[in-house]
Structure formats: structure tokens, C-alpha cells
Amino acid sequence: MFYPKISVLMINYNHAAHLSLTIESVLSQTYQNIQFIIVDDGSTDCSQTIIKDYASRDPRIEYYFLEKNQHICHATNFGFQKVTGEYLARIDSDDLWYPNKLQKQLDFMQKTPDCNICFSWTDLIDEHGNSINDSERELYNLFNGSHPSCQEHWLEFFFIHGNCLSHPSVLMKTEIQKEIGYFNPAYRQAHDFDYWIRIAKKYPIFVIEENLTIMRRFLSSSTLNTSSTTESDTTRYLNEYLLIRNHFFENMDTELFVRTFHSYFRNPHAATPEELLCEQAFLLCDCKYGGKQNPILGIMKLGELLACPKTAEVLEASYHFTSISYYALSNQHIFCDSFVQTALLNAKHHTDKIQTLTEELQQCESHLKELQEQVTYLSSSLNTITNSTSWKITAPLRHALDKLRKNF
């Protein structure tokens, strides 16, 4: 039986707390013929010591320590150059594999015609290793849906909805990576999403409907990863989605484009190159940003088409779209203009004020609690005194003293 070598590429940056578990989940795979490439992206914690220790005990590990941190795309592209196996798998240094992950995927790929890349379903855990499948049910369902393998489905899903593929679950033939090339370093949060789109333009994508991986999400820790939920990371992720969609139709076969998006065409009879460019522009008008429609990409594309006499003529003849129609689109808040900036600043001011008031309220509650404790103590002391025998015996004397004070 032929046992092809699988190159496993792992990128690490300051994940010493989870690194050992991830390495062990790779080394303990039931499929043993692997090349384990670990690229450390300039870690400043004890990650490199952990990696060296494991490498001294298992010759399948090859490690490379980059001098400075340049983020995941640079480190992954470096690792791509070290791959020697017939197959390639990816894992991040805080995610985990179940023991039979590689074996099941390899068996599936070898038995499935035209399968050059496949993924699997995944479980979700937080930074402490607790399952969040239920608390993050929407995300869990996204990563664990049923999908046909055809290119048309994947391209439509990617464009309309976004990514639903778990990066650490991928297994592909190395020749696919060689053909598609490297990660685009412009993308940090959605670099894999861009890569899957580029692959889907050329190959069908398969998903094994079984949980073979565990993806870790950092929900509240100061140690973050590309799946974290900070405001800056979320904003960057949304921005990258728009930037990726801006190039979505580039290098896409014309017939594949028509088969994929024909049901969305404004002109169902569109067929000429100019008409298809118009359809792409209108599709871009429907892109969403943070769940809301933002037509900025389509507006930019329509502006280019209006500037060209040939496509401008098609826009008017086939779509009744003119410069006046364009002006009706361009009066929206599609950029972060002064009005949006002012609204954001006002919102931040109110948020800061609420935070300050909340802190002051917490301080008041703390002082009130202290006063309540003092009142309780004094009340208890007073009850003890007034109920004592000495207090009762000296009552006539206190009464006489009160009268004397009044007289004087």
C-alpha cells in the first residue's frame, strides 16, 4: 500500500500556553508518514524552547525561527517553501486535531474522484479549553454545514455569505498550493478566505461531514489569535472582506461566472463581455459590510463603466442605468466621511461617559455597603448596651442628671 508523505505546516507566535497540546495532537496522528514544519514567527515567550524540545525527540519535526514577527501570511509563505510532501495540511499553534484526522481525510481524497482539497467539520473551544459549541452556536453551525462540492456553489456562498471553512481542517494536494501560490500579505484576518476563493475558481472543494478538528477562539483573554473578537480585529476582518470581494471576479472563467451567478443577473439574457461586466458591477453593489449593504465596490466599478463609451451605452440600453442613476447611488454614506466620523466620535464620547458613570456608581455602591455594615454594627452595639443590667440600674441616675442639665 502506498503511504504518501503529508507535510503539516504550523505557524506559531507567542502561543506557548497551548503549543504543546497542538504539537502532540499532530505527532499522535494515526497516520505517521508526515513532515512536520514549524515556523515560529519571532516569538518572545518560551515557544522556541518548547519547539526545540519536541524536535529533539521526534525527527519528523523541522523548525524555523524567524528573527522578527511579520504575521501569519509571511510566516506561512516561508513555510510553503519547505514543503516536500505530496499532500499539505495546515494547523495553527492553538488549534487541535483528533487522532484520525489525517488518515480519514487521506482515505477520503484517495477514494473520491477530482478531490484535490478537502476540509472537515470542527468543534470550538475557548482559550481555557472549554467547549463553546453551544454558546457560539451560530459560528458552530457555519463551520459545520452541508455543502455540495461544485465550484458554483462555493463561489456563490463565498460571495454572498463569506467564509465557512475551518482553516486547520484543510488537506490539499501540494500541487494545488504550487499552482495557486502564496497567501496575499495584505490580508491578516481573512487571508485564508482569499485563498479558498482562488482555489474555488479552479477546483471543487469537498467537506467531510465529521468533526476532525478543534478550533480555539480567544473570547476574553489578552492573548489573542486571528479568531479573536476585539474591535480592531473585527473591523479589519470586515474591511478585508470588502477588499477581497473587490477582486472576486478576476481570473474567473466566463462560463463559470455565468453558471454561478446567472440567477442574480438583472438582465437574464446578458452574454456579451460588456454586459457581464455590468452584471459584476451590480453584484458588487449588493455586497454587505457588517451585515448591512454597502454598495461602494459596485459604485466604483460602475463609475469605471460609465467612463467608457462602449460600456456606458450598454448600461443605458440594457439596464436603463445612466449618470443620473449613478448620482442616486453616490449620495449615500459609503465612505467614513465627516458625518460618520462625527457620529462615531459622539458614540465614543457617550460610551466613555457611561463607563465613567458606571465606575462612579460602583464606587458609591461600595461606600453604601460599608455604611450599611457600620450601621448594622452600631445597632447591634446599641441593643447590647440598652438591654444590659447596668444600663437599667443607672436609669434613675441618668434621669436626675438630665434634670440638672436643664436647670443649669
mmCIF file of C-alpha atoms in Angstrom:
data_model
loop_
_atom_site.group_PDB
_atom_site.id
_atom_site.type_symbol
_atom_site.label_atom_id
_atom_site.label_comp_id
_atom_site.label_asym_id
_atom_site.label_seq_id
_atom_site.Cartn_x
_atom_site.Cartn_y
_atom_site.Cartn_z
ATOM 1 C CA MET A 1 0.000 0.000 0.000
ATOM 2 C CA PHE A 2 1.226 3.486 -0.880
ATOM 3 C CA TYR A 3 1.625 5.889 2.045
ATOM 4 C CA PRO A 4 2.259 9.362 0.624
ATOM 5 C CA LYS A 5 4.013 11.888 2.790
ATOM 6 C CA ILE A 6 1.841 14.641 4.266
ATOM 7 C CA SER A 7 3.548 17.923 5.059
ATOM 8 C CA VAL A 8 1.980 19.571 8.103
ATOM 9 C CA LEU A 9 2.676 23.288 8.331
ATOM 10 C CA MET A 10 2.197 25.054 11.655
ATOM 11 C CA ILE A 11 2.777 28.741 12.338
ATOM 12 C CA ASN A 12 3.369 29.930 15.890
ATOM 13 C CA TYR A 13 3.654 33.280 17.599
ATOM 14 C CA ASN A 14 3.667 33.528 21.397
ATOM 15 C CA HIS A 15 1.287 30.621 21.985
ATOM 16 C CA ALA A 16 3.449 28.782 24.483
ATOM 17 C CA ALA A 17 0.429 28.128 26.706
ATOM 18 C CA HIS A 18 -1.248 25.964 24.043
ATOM 19 C CA LEU A 19 1.705 24.939 21.880
ATOM 20 C CA SER A 20 2.462 21.574 23.483
ATOM 21 C CA LEU A 21 -1.104 20.319 23.100
ATOM 22 C CA THR A 22 -1.140 21.298 19.434
ATOM 23 C CA ILE A 23 2.205 19.658 18.681
ATOM 24 C CA GLU A 24 1.138 16.467 20.451
ATOM 25 C CA SER A 25 -2.142 16.367 18.507
ATOM 26 C CA VAL A 26 -0.082 16.304 15.295
ATOM 27 C CA LEU A 27 2.548 13.830 16.434
ATOM 28 C CA SER A 28 -0.100 11.429 17.781
ATOM 29 C CA GLN A 29 -1.928 11.140 14.452
ATOM 30 C CA THR A 30 -2.688 7.566 13.446
ATOM 31 C CA TYR A 31 -1.171 8.442 10.061
ATOM 32 C CA GLN A 32 2.540 8.682 10.798
ATOM 33 C CA ASN A 33 4.246 9.482 7.479
ATOM 34 C CA ILE A 34 4.429 13.227 7.981
ATOM 35 C CA GLN A 35 6.835 16.103 7.600
ATOM 36 C CA PHE A 36 6.048 18.486 10.464
ATOM 37 C CA ILE A 37 7.166 22.020 9.591
ATOM 38 C CA ILE A 38 7.007 24.524 12.459
ATOM 39 C CA VAL A 39 7.663 28.167 11.671
ATOM 40 C CA ASP A 40 7.982 30.405 14.720
ATOM 41 C CA ASP A 41 7.213 33.986 13.771
ATOM 42 C CA GLY A 42 9.582 35.752 16.161
ATOM 43 C CA SER A 43 8.033 34.660 19.456
ATOM 44 C CA THR A 44 9.138 36.422 22.636
ATOM 45 C CA ASP A 45 7.783 33.836 25.087
ATOM 46 C CA CYS A 46 9.196 30.342 25.673
ATOM 47 C CA SER A 47 7.721 28.900 22.458
ATOM 48 C CA GLN A 48 11.079 28.247 20.819
ATOM 49 C CA THR A 49 12.308 26.243 23.798
ATOM 50 C CA ILE A 50 9.194 24.055 23.628
ATOM 51 C CA ILE A 51 9.630 23.536 19.884
ATOM 52 C CA LYS A 52 13.304 22.579 20.252
ATOM 53 C CA ASP A 53 12.449 20.096 22.978
ATOM 54 C CA TYR A 54 9.874 18.294 20.816
ATOM 55 C CA ALA A 55 12.181 18.366 17.769
ATOM 56 C CA SER A 56 14.958 16.683 19.775
ATOM 57 C CA ARG A 57 12.595 13.782 20.407
ATOM 58 C CA ASP A 58 10.905 13.418 17.005
ATOM 59 C CA PRO A 59 12.904 13.627 13.742
ATOM 60 C CA ARG A 60 9.747 14.390 11.736
ATOM 61 C CA ILE A 61 9.822 17.940 13.089
ATOM 62 C CA GLU A 62 11.607 20.664 11.110
ATOM 63 C CA TYR A 63 11.621 24.051 12.808
ATOM 64 C CA TYR A 64 12.480 27.519 11.570
ATOM 65 C CA PHE A 65 12.782 30.557 13.825
ATOM 66 C CA LEU A 66 12.147 33.869 12.091
ATOM 67 C CA GLU A 67 14.087 36.796 13.541
ATOM 68 C CA LYS A 68 11.138 39.174 13.838
ATOM 69 C CA ASN A 69 7.378 38.916 13.843
ATOM 70 C CA GLN A 70 5.854 39.645 10.414
ATOM 71 C CA HIS A 71 2.464 37.996 10.934
ATOM 72 C CA ILE A 72 0.847 34.878 9.604
ATOM 73 C CA CYS A 73 0.989 35.392 5.825
ATOM 74 C CA HIS A 74 4.730 35.995 5.736
ATOM 75 C CA ALA A 75 5.411 33.030 8.031
ATOM 76 C CA THR A 76 3.081 30.720 6.085
ATOM 77 C CA ASN A 77 4.595 31.699 2.739
ATOM 78 C CA PHE A 78 8.020 30.948 4.197
ATOM 79 C CA GLY A 79 6.758 27.546 5.329
ATOM 80 C CA PHE A 80 5.255 26.784 1.905
ATOM 81 C CA GLN A 81 8.773 26.813 0.512
ATOM 82 C CA LYS A 82 9.811 23.999 2.875
ATOM 83 C CA VAL A 83 7.047 21.563 1.897
ATOM 84 C CA THR A 84 8.241 18.251 0.389
ATOM 85 C CA GLY A 85 5.186 16.009 0.835
ATOM 86 C CA GLU A 86 2.608 15.044 -1.764
ATOM 87 C CA TYR A 87 -0.105 16.464 0.485
ATOM 88 C CA LEU A 88 -0.229 19.596 2.604
ATOM 89 C CA ALA A 89 -2.126 20.240 5.846
ATOM 90 C CA ARG A 90 -2.287 23.438 7.914
ATOM 91 C CA ILE A 91 -2.729 23.924 11.635
ATOM 92 C CA ASP A 92 -2.363 26.956 13.871
ATOM 93 C CA SER A 93 -0.444 26.590 17.120
ATOM 94 C CA ASP A 94 -3.522 26.900 19.336
ATOM 95 C CA ASP A 95 -5.830 24.513 17.464
ATOM 96 C CA LEU A 96 -6.094 20.733 17.817
ATOM 97 C CA TRP A 97 -6.628 17.624 15.695
ATOM 98 C CA TYR A 98 -8.414 14.462 16.652
ATOM 99 C CA PRO A 99 -6.070 11.433 16.243
ATOM 100 C CA ASN A 100 -7.575 10.086 12.991
ATOM 101 C CA LYS A 101 -7.884 13.442 11.227
ATOM 102 C CA LEU A 102 -5.187 12.941 8.584
ATOM 103 C CA GLN A 103 -5.982 9.273 7.956
ATOM 104 C CA LYS A 104 -9.679 9.895 7.364
ATOM 105 C CA GLN A 105 -9.045 12.809 5.036
ATOM 106 C CA LEU A 106 -6.389 10.991 3.060
ATOM 107 C CA ASP A 107 -8.643 7.941 2.658
ATOM 108 C CA PHE A 108 -11.461 10.203 1.513
ATOM 109 C CA MET A 109 -9.320 12.026 -1.028
ATOM 110 C CA GLN A 110 -7.852 8.852 -2.479
ATOM 111 C CA LYS A 111 -11.325 7.347 -2.927
ATOM 112 C CA THR A 112 -13.020 10.485 -4.275
ATOM 113 C CA PRO A 113 -12.522 11.398 -7.941
ATOM 114 C CA ASP A 114 -11.450 15.002 -8.619
ATOM 115 C CA CYS A 115 -10.836 15.672 -4.934
ATOM 116 C CA ASN A 116 -7.700 17.787 -4.667
ATOM 117 C CA ILE A 117 -8.640 19.637 -1.492
ATOM 118 C CA CYS A 118 -10.933 18.814 1.401
ATOM 119 C CA PHE A 119 -11.937 20.166 4.777
ATOM 120 C CA SER A 120 -13.848 18.757 7.736
ATOM 121 C CA TRP A 121 -16.290 19.902 10.368
ATOM 122 C CA THR A 122 -14.845 21.280 13.590
ATOM 123 C CA ASP A 123 -15.509 21.716 17.285
ATOM 124 C CA LEU A 124 -14.990 25.068 19.014
ATOM 125 C CA ILE A 125 -13.240 25.738 22.331
ATOM 126 C CA ASP A 126 -12.287 28.899 24.202
ATOM 127 C CA GLU A 127 -8.831 29.902 25.453
ATOM 128 C CA HIS A 128 -9.280 27.676 28.509
ATOM 129 C CA GLY A 129 -10.197 24.575 26.510
ATOM 130 C CA ASN A 130 -13.904 24.699 27.321
ATOM 131 C CA SER A 131 -16.394 23.747 24.604
ATOM 132 C CA ILE A 132 -18.244 26.723 23.130
ATOM 133 C CA ASN A 133 -20.225 24.750 20.555
ATOM 134 C CA ASP A 134 -23.446 25.822 22.259
ATOM 135 C CA SER A 135 -22.592 29.377 23.283
ATOM 136 C CA GLU A 136 -21.178 30.086 19.796
ATOM 137 C CA ARG A 137 -23.917 28.127 18.039
ATOM 138 C CA GLU A 138 -24.162 30.444 15.026
ATOM 139 C CA LEU A 139 -20.444 30.125 14.285
ATOM 140 C CA TYR A 140 -20.519 26.400 15.003
ATOM 141 C CA ASN A 141 -23.342 25.903 12.507
ATOM 142 C CA LEU A 142 -21.467 27.998 9.943
ATOM 143 C CA PHE A 143 -18.390 25.751 10.114
ATOM 144 C CA ASN A 144 -20.451 22.552 10.208
ATOM 145 C CA GLY A 145 -22.918 22.937 7.363
ATOM 146 C CA SER A 146 -23.596 20.603 4.471
ATOM 147 C CA HIS A 147 -22.249 21.734 1.100
ATOM 148 C CA PRO A 148 -22.049 20.236 -2.391
ATOM 149 C CA SER A 149 -18.525 20.150 -3.760
ATOM 150 C CA CYS A 150 -19.181 22.002 -7.039
ATOM 151 C CA GLN A 151 -17.309 25.220 -7.761
ATOM 152 C CA GLU A 152 -20.502 27.136 -8.493
ATOM 153 C CA HIS A 153 -21.835 26.533 -5.004
ATOM 154 C CA TRP A 154 -18.644 27.589 -3.275
ATOM 155 C CA LEU A 155 -18.139 30.748 -5.311
ATOM 156 C CA GLU A 156 -21.738 31.806 -4.726
ATOM 157 C CA PHE A 157 -21.511 31.070 -1.000
ATOM 158 C CA PHE A 158 -18.206 32.907 -0.634
ATOM 159 C CA PHE A 159 -19.515 35.984 -2.444
ATOM 160 C CA ILE A 160 -22.910 36.199 -0.779
ATOM 161 C CA HIS A 161 -22.134 34.908 2.714
ATOM 162 C CA GLY A 162 -18.380 34.701 3.262
ATOM 163 C CA ASN A 163 -16.104 32.004 4.644
ATOM 164 C CA CYS A 164 -17.374 28.822 6.278
ATOM 165 C CA LEU A 165 -14.264 26.650 6.050
ATOM 166 C CA SER A 166 -12.121 25.809 9.071
ATOM 167 C CA HIS A 167 -8.504 26.585 8.218
ATOM 168 C CA PRO A 168 -6.917 23.903 10.472
ATOM 169 C CA SER A 169 -9.077 21.233 8.843
ATOM 170 C CA VAL A 170 -7.659 21.641 5.327
ATOM 171 C CA LEU A 171 -5.809 18.886 3.484
ATOM 172 C CA MET A 172 -4.809 19.511 -0.128
ATOM 173 C CA LYS A 173 -2.513 18.126 -2.734
ATOM 174 C CA THR A 174 0.721 20.083 -2.663
ATOM 175 C CA GLU A 175 0.492 20.679 -6.404
ATOM 176 C CA ILE A 176 -2.590 22.827 -5.724
ATOM 177 C CA GLN A 177 -0.579 25.100 -3.443
ATOM 178 C CA LYS A 178 2.154 25.323 -6.060
ATOM 179 C CA GLU A 179 -0.400 26.369 -8.668
ATOM 180 C CA ILE A 180 -2.367 28.827 -6.524
ATOM 181 C CA GLY A 181 0.736 30.378 -4.993
ATOM 182 C CA TYR A 182 1.200 32.207 -1.731
ATOM 183 C CA PHE A 183 -1.076 33.969 0.743
ATOM 184 C CA ASN A 184 -1.698 37.622 -0.005
ATOM 185 C CA PRO A 185 0.159 39.535 2.758
ATOM 186 C CA ALA A 186 -2.389 42.380 2.518
ATOM 187 C CA TYR A 187 -4.870 40.241 4.472
ATOM 188 C CA ARG A 188 -4.372 39.314 8.112
ATOM 189 C CA GLN A 189 -7.811 38.263 9.396
ATOM 190 C CA ALA A 190 -9.188 36.831 6.121
ATOM 191 C CA HIS A 191 -6.054 35.561 4.386
ATOM 192 C CA ASP A 192 -7.439 32.028 4.218
ATOM 193 C CA PHE A 193 -10.777 33.238 2.822
ATOM 194 C CA ASP A 194 -8.959 34.883 -0.079
ATOM 195 C CA TYR A 195 -7.022 31.654 -0.663
ATOM 196 C CA TRP A 196 -10.124 29.432 -0.722
ATOM 197 C CA ILE A 197 -11.729 31.760 -3.308
ATOM 198 C CA ARG A 198 -8.675 31.497 -5.530
ATOM 199 C CA ILE A 199 -8.816 27.710 -5.261
ATOM 200 C CA ALA A 200 -12.579 27.528 -5.893
ATOM 201 C CA LYS A 201 -12.087 29.317 -9.213
ATOM 202 C CA LYS A 202 -10.151 26.273 -10.378
ATOM 203 C CA TYR A 203 -11.191 23.256 -8.304
ATOM 204 C CA PRO A 204 -14.185 21.793 -6.470
ATOM 205 C CA ILE A 205 -13.940 21.852 -2.678
ATOM 206 C CA PHE A 206 -15.021 18.883 -0.556
ATOM 207 C CA VAL A 207 -16.032 18.812 3.114
ATOM 208 C CA ILE A 208 -16.060 15.659 5.253
ATOM 209 C CA GLU A 209 -19.110 15.920 7.485
ATOM 210 C CA GLU A 210 -17.346 14.794 10.627
ATOM 211 C CA ASN A 211 -15.670 16.792 13.406
ATOM 212 C CA LEU A 212 -11.983 16.057 12.924
ATOM 213 C CA THR A 213 -10.507 19.288 14.300
ATOM 214 C CA ILE A 214 -10.876 21.655 17.241
ATOM 215 C CA MET A 215 -10.614 25.381 16.629
ATOM 216 C CA ARG A 216 -9.723 27.639 19.528
ATOM 217 C CA ARG A 217 -11.244 31.103 19.861
ATOM 218 C CA PHE A 218 -9.981 33.687 22.320
ATOM 219 C CA LEU A 219 -13.087 35.315 23.726
ATOM 220 C CA SER A 220 -11.841 37.203 26.779
ATOM 221 C CA SER A 221 -8.113 36.707 27.058
ATOM 222 C CA SER A 222 -5.417 39.310 26.454
ATOM 223 C CA THR A 223 -3.612 36.640 24.430
ATOM 224 C CA LEU A 224 -5.327 36.822 21.060
ATOM 225 C CA ASN A 225 -5.252 34.997 17.756
ATOM 226 C CA THR A 226 -6.690 35.634 14.302
ATOM 227 C CA SER A 227 -10.036 34.330 15.597
ATOM 228 C CA SER A 228 -10.221 36.889 18.407
ATOM 229 C CA THR A 229 -13.112 39.289 18.808
ATOM 230 C CA THR A 230 -11.514 42.676 19.542
ATOM 231 C CA GLU A 231 -12.964 45.765 17.874
ATOM 232 C CA SER A 232 -9.842 46.327 15.754
ATOM 233 C CA ASP A 233 -9.712 42.704 14.576
ATOM 234 C CA THR A 234 -13.418 42.672 13.747
ATOM 235 C CA THR A 235 -13.112 45.946 11.855
ATOM 236 C CA ARG A 236 -10.113 44.697 9.926
ATOM 237 C CA TYR A 237 -11.961 41.475 9.117
ATOM 238 C CA LEU A 238 -14.917 43.384 7.657
ATOM 239 C CA ASN A 239 -12.615 45.661 5.688
ATOM 240 C CA GLU A 240 -10.699 42.712 4.290
ATOM 241 C CA TYR A 241 -13.940 41.086 3.201
ATOM 242 C CA LEU A 242 -14.719 44.131 1.061
ATOM 243 C CA LEU A 243 -11.191 44.295 -0.325
ATOM 244 C CA ILE A 244 -11.300 40.596 -1.247
ATOM 245 C CA ARG A 245 -14.683 40.942 -2.946
ATOM 246 C CA ASN A 246 -13.288 43.839 -4.971
ATOM 247 C CA HIS A 247 -11.117 41.282 -6.785
ATOM 248 C CA PHE A 248 -13.617 38.435 -6.628
ATOM 249 C CA PHE A 249 -14.297 38.147 -10.371
ATOM 250 C CA GLU A 250 -10.699 38.499 -11.506
ATOM 251 C CA ASN A 251 -9.270 35.420 -13.264
ATOM 252 C CA MET A 252 -12.661 33.711 -13.156
ATOM 253 C CA ASP A 253 -13.659 31.697 -16.200
ATOM 254 C CA THR A 254 -16.522 33.434 -18.015
ATOM 255 C CA GLU A 255 -18.693 30.338 -18.297
ATOM 256 C CA LEU A 256 -18.118 29.562 -14.612
ATOM 257 C CA PHE A 257 -19.181 33.107 -13.705
ATOM 258 C CA VAL A 258 -22.395 32.799 -15.717
ATOM 259 C CA ARG A 259 -23.262 29.391 -14.261
ATOM 260 C CA THR A 260 -22.609 30.620 -10.732
ATOM 261 C CA PHE A 261 -24.369 33.984 -10.731
ATOM 262 C CA HIS A 262 -26.939 33.820 -13.535
ATOM 263 C CA SER A 263 -29.834 33.716 -11.086
ATOM 264 C CA TYR A 264 -28.721 37.135 -9.775
ATOM 265 C CA PHE A 265 -28.459 38.793 -13.209
ATOM 266 C CA ARG A 266 -30.501 41.945 -13.715
ATOM 267 C CA ASN A 267 -30.581 41.110 -17.386
ATOM 268 C CA PRO A 268 -31.176 37.345 -17.698
ATOM 269 C CA HIS A 269 -30.038 37.486 -21.312
ATOM 270 C CA ALA A 270 -26.657 39.075 -20.538
ATOM 271 C CA ALA A 271 -23.961 37.377 -22.599
ATOM 272 C CA THR A 272 -21.565 39.888 -24.142
ATOM 273 C CA PRO A 273 -18.337 40.829 -22.313
ATOM 274 C CA GLU A 274 -19.714 44.322 -21.699
ATOM 275 C CA GLU A 275 -22.993 43.011 -20.284
ATOM 276 C CA LEU A 276 -21.163 40.609 -17.970
ATOM 277 C CA LEU A 277 -19.013 43.466 -16.680
ATOM 278 C CA CYS A 278 -22.225 45.336 -15.894
ATOM 279 C CA GLU A 279 -23.624 42.306 -14.063
ATOM 280 C CA GLN A 280 -20.451 42.073 -11.983
ATOM 281 C CA ALA A 281 -20.751 45.748 -11.063
ATOM 282 C CA PHE A 282 -24.361 45.305 -9.949
ATOM 283 C CA LEU A 283 -23.412 42.228 -7.926
ATOM 284 C CA LEU A 284 -20.752 44.286 -6.168
ATOM 285 C CA CYS A 285 -23.428 46.857 -5.298
ATOM 286 C CA ASP A 286 -25.080 44.198 -3.148
ATOM 287 C CA CYS A 287 -22.006 43.472 -1.014
ATOM 288 C CA LYS A 288 -22.571 43.721 2.710
ATOM 289 C CA TYR A 289 -20.387 45.258 5.406
ATOM 290 C CA GLY A 290 -21.134 44.179 8.944
ATOM 291 C CA GLY A 291 -24.482 42.736 7.897
ATOM 292 C CA LYS A 292 -25.578 45.890 6.074
ATOM 293 C CA GLN A 293 -25.483 46.564 2.363
ATOM 294 C CA ASN A 294 -22.600 48.775 1.259
ATOM 295 C CA PRO A 295 -22.537 49.467 -2.493
ATOM 296 C CA ILE A 296 -19.128 51.127 -2.520
ATOM 297 C CA LEU A 297 -17.459 48.414 -4.644
ATOM 298 C CA GLY A 298 -20.254 48.460 -7.213
ATOM 299 C CA ILE A 299 -20.280 52.257 -7.320
ATOM 300 C CA MET A 300 -16.559 52.307 -8.049
ATOM 301 C CA LYS A 301 -16.976 49.718 -10.802
ATOM 302 C CA LEU A 302 -19.999 51.457 -12.304
ATOM 303 C CA GLY A 303 -18.024 54.689 -12.368
ATOM 304 C CA GLU A 304 -15.383 52.975 -14.496
ATOM 305 C CA LEU A 305 -18.034 51.557 -16.831
ATOM 306 C CA LEU A 306 -19.733 54.930 -17.257
ATOM 307 C CA ALA A 307 -16.389 56.475 -18.214
ATOM 308 C CA CYS A 308 -16.070 54.012 -21.112
ATOM 309 C CA PRO A 309 -18.417 54.894 -24.027
ATOM 310 C CA LYS A 310 -18.929 51.253 -25.013
ATOM 311 C CA THR A 311 -19.995 50.006 -21.580
ATOM 312 C CA ALA A 312 -21.875 53.247 -20.838
ATOM 313 C CA GLU A 313 -24.000 52.553 -23.893
ATOM 314 C CA VAL A 314 -24.711 49.015 -22.698
ATOM 315 C CA LEU A 315 -25.629 50.272 -19.220
ATOM 316 C CA GLU A 316 -28.233 52.595 -20.659
ATOM 317 C CA ALA A 317 -29.552 50.275 -23.379
ATOM 318 C CA SER A 318 -29.754 47.051 -21.375
ATOM 319 C CA TYR A 319 -30.136 48.304 -17.806
ATOM 320 C CA HIS A 320 -31.593 51.828 -18.144
ATOM 321 C CA PHE A 321 -28.697 52.977 -15.989
ATOM 322 C CA THR A 322 -27.285 56.457 -16.654
ATOM 323 C CA SER A 323 -25.202 59.060 -14.876
ATOM 324 C CA ILE A 324 -28.355 60.232 -13.120
ATOM 325 C CA SER A 325 -28.856 56.700 -11.793
ATOM 326 C CA TYR A 326 -25.267 56.760 -10.607
ATOM 327 C CA TYR A 327 -25.759 60.018 -8.712
ATOM 328 C CA ALA A 328 -28.666 58.429 -6.843
ATOM 329 C CA LEU A 329 -26.244 55.758 -5.589
ATOM 330 C CA SER A 330 -23.348 58.049 -4.761
ATOM 331 C CA ASN A 331 -25.307 60.229 -2.300
ATOM 332 C CA GLN A 332 -25.093 57.520 0.391
ATOM 333 C CA HIS A 333 -22.659 57.386 3.302
ATOM 334 C CA ILE A 334 -20.438 54.793 1.677
ATOM 335 C CA PHE A 335 -17.139 56.170 2.954
ATOM 336 C CA CYS A 336 -16.179 57.074 6.509
ATOM 337 C CA ASP A 337 -16.995 60.727 5.770
ATOM 338 C CA SER A 338 -17.133 63.598 8.279
ATOM 339 C CA PHE A 339 -20.737 62.788 9.210
ATOM 340 C CA VAL A 340 -19.876 59.174 10.002
ATOM 341 C CA GLN A 341 -16.721 60.221 11.843
ATOM 342 C CA THR A 342 -18.724 62.702 13.955
ATOM 343 C CA ALA A 343 -21.306 60.032 14.751
ATOM 344 C CA LEU A 344 -18.548 57.627 15.765
ATOM 345 C CA LEU A 345 -16.880 60.264 17.945
ATOM 346 C CA ASN A 346 -20.192 61.088 19.603
ATOM 347 C CA ALA A 347 -20.860 57.426 20.195
ATOM 348 C CA LYS A 348 -17.410 57.006 21.721
ATOM 349 C CA HIS A 349 -17.963 60.082 23.928
ATOM 350 C CA HIS A 350 -21.256 58.646 25.194
ATOM 351 C CA THR A 351 -19.672 55.256 25.719
ATOM 352 C CA ASP A 352 -16.820 56.786 27.724
ATOM 353 C CA LYS A 353 -19.306 58.821 29.780
ATOM 354 C CA ILE A 354 -21.392 55.733 30.506
ATOM 355 C CA GLN A 355 -18.232 53.895 31.532
ATOM 356 C CA THR A 356 -17.270 56.730 33.901
ATOM 357 C CA LEU A 357 -20.754 56.852 35.427
ATOM 358 C CA THR A 358 -20.736 53.076 35.807
ATOM 359 C CA GLU A 359 -17.437 53.222 37.684
ATOM 360 C CA GLU A 360 -18.729 56.032 39.923
ATOM 361 C CA LEU A 361 -21.892 54.046 40.630
ATOM 362 C CA GLN A 362 -19.798 51.016 41.563
ATOM 363 C CA GLN A 363 -17.790 53.190 43.979
ATOM 364 C CA CYS A 364 -21.000 54.575 45.527
ATOM 365 C CA GLU A 365 -22.361 51.070 45.925
ATOM 366 C CA SER A 366 -19.140 50.066 47.634
ATOM 367 C CA HIS A 367 -19.336 53.036 50.059
ATOM 368 C CA LEU A 368 -23.012 52.329 50.718
ATOM 369 C CA LYS A 369 -22.186 48.762 51.575
ATOM 370 C CA GLU A 370 -19.544 49.934 54.056
ATOM 371 C CA LEU A 371 -22.021 52.357 55.676
ATOM 372 C CA GLN A 372 -24.639 49.622 55.926
ATOM 373 C CA GLU A 373 -22.116 47.391 57.672
ATOM 374 C CA GLN A 374 -21.273 50.225 60.124
ATOM 375 C CA VAL A 375 -24.978 50.909 60.852
ATOM 376 C CA THR A 376 -25.535 47.223 61.486
ATOM 377 C CA TYR A 377 -22.588 47.131 63.871
ATOM 378 C CA LEU A 378 -23.725 50.260 65.763
ATOM 379 C CA SER A 379 -27.296 48.987 66.000
ATOM 380 C CA SER A 380 -26.063 45.727 67.408
ATOM 381 C CA SER A 381 -23.865 47.558 69.924
ATOM 382 C CA LEU A 382 -26.748 49.827 70.993
ATOM 383 C CA ASN A 383 -29.046 46.854 71.534
ATOM 384 C CA THR A 384 -26.405 45.210 73.682
ATOM 385 C CA ILE A 385 -25.998 48.316 75.836
ATOM 386 C CA THR A 386 -29.706 49.121 76.307
ATOM 387 C CA ASN A 387 -30.520 45.557 77.222
ATOM 388 C CA SER A 388 -27.736 45.275 79.794
ATOM 389 C CA THR A 389 -28.445 45.206 83.600
ATOM 390 C CA SER A 390 -26.133 48.171 84.305
ATOM 391 C CA TRP A 391 -27.986 50.308 81.785
ATOM 392 C CA LYS A 392 -31.312 49.560 83.547
ATOM 393 C CA ILE A 393 -29.927 50.124 87.101
ATOM 394 C CA THR A 394 -28.422 53.530 86.223
ATOM 395 C CA ALA A 395 -31.636 54.749 84.546
ATOM 396 C CA PRO A 396 -32.798 56.880 87.605
ATOM 397 C CA LEU A 397 -29.370 58.470 87.879
ATOM 398 C CA ARG A 398 -29.344 59.405 84.161
ATOM 399 C CA HIS A 399 -32.846 60.870 84.581
ATOM 400 C CA ALA A 400 -31.703 63.052 87.540
ATOM 401 C CA LEU A 401 -28.618 64.239 85.595
ATOM 402 C CA ASP A 402 -30.831 65.241 82.673
ATOM 403 C CA LYS A 403 -32.927 67.460 85.007
ATOM 404 C CA LEU A 404 -29.818 69.101 86.474
ATOM 405 C CA ARG A 405 -28.544 69.927 82.942
ATOM 406 C CA LYS A 406 -31.841 71.593 82.141
ATOM 407 C CA ASN A 407 -31.761 73.672 85.330
ATOM 408 C CA PHE A 408 -28.292 74.918 84.677
#
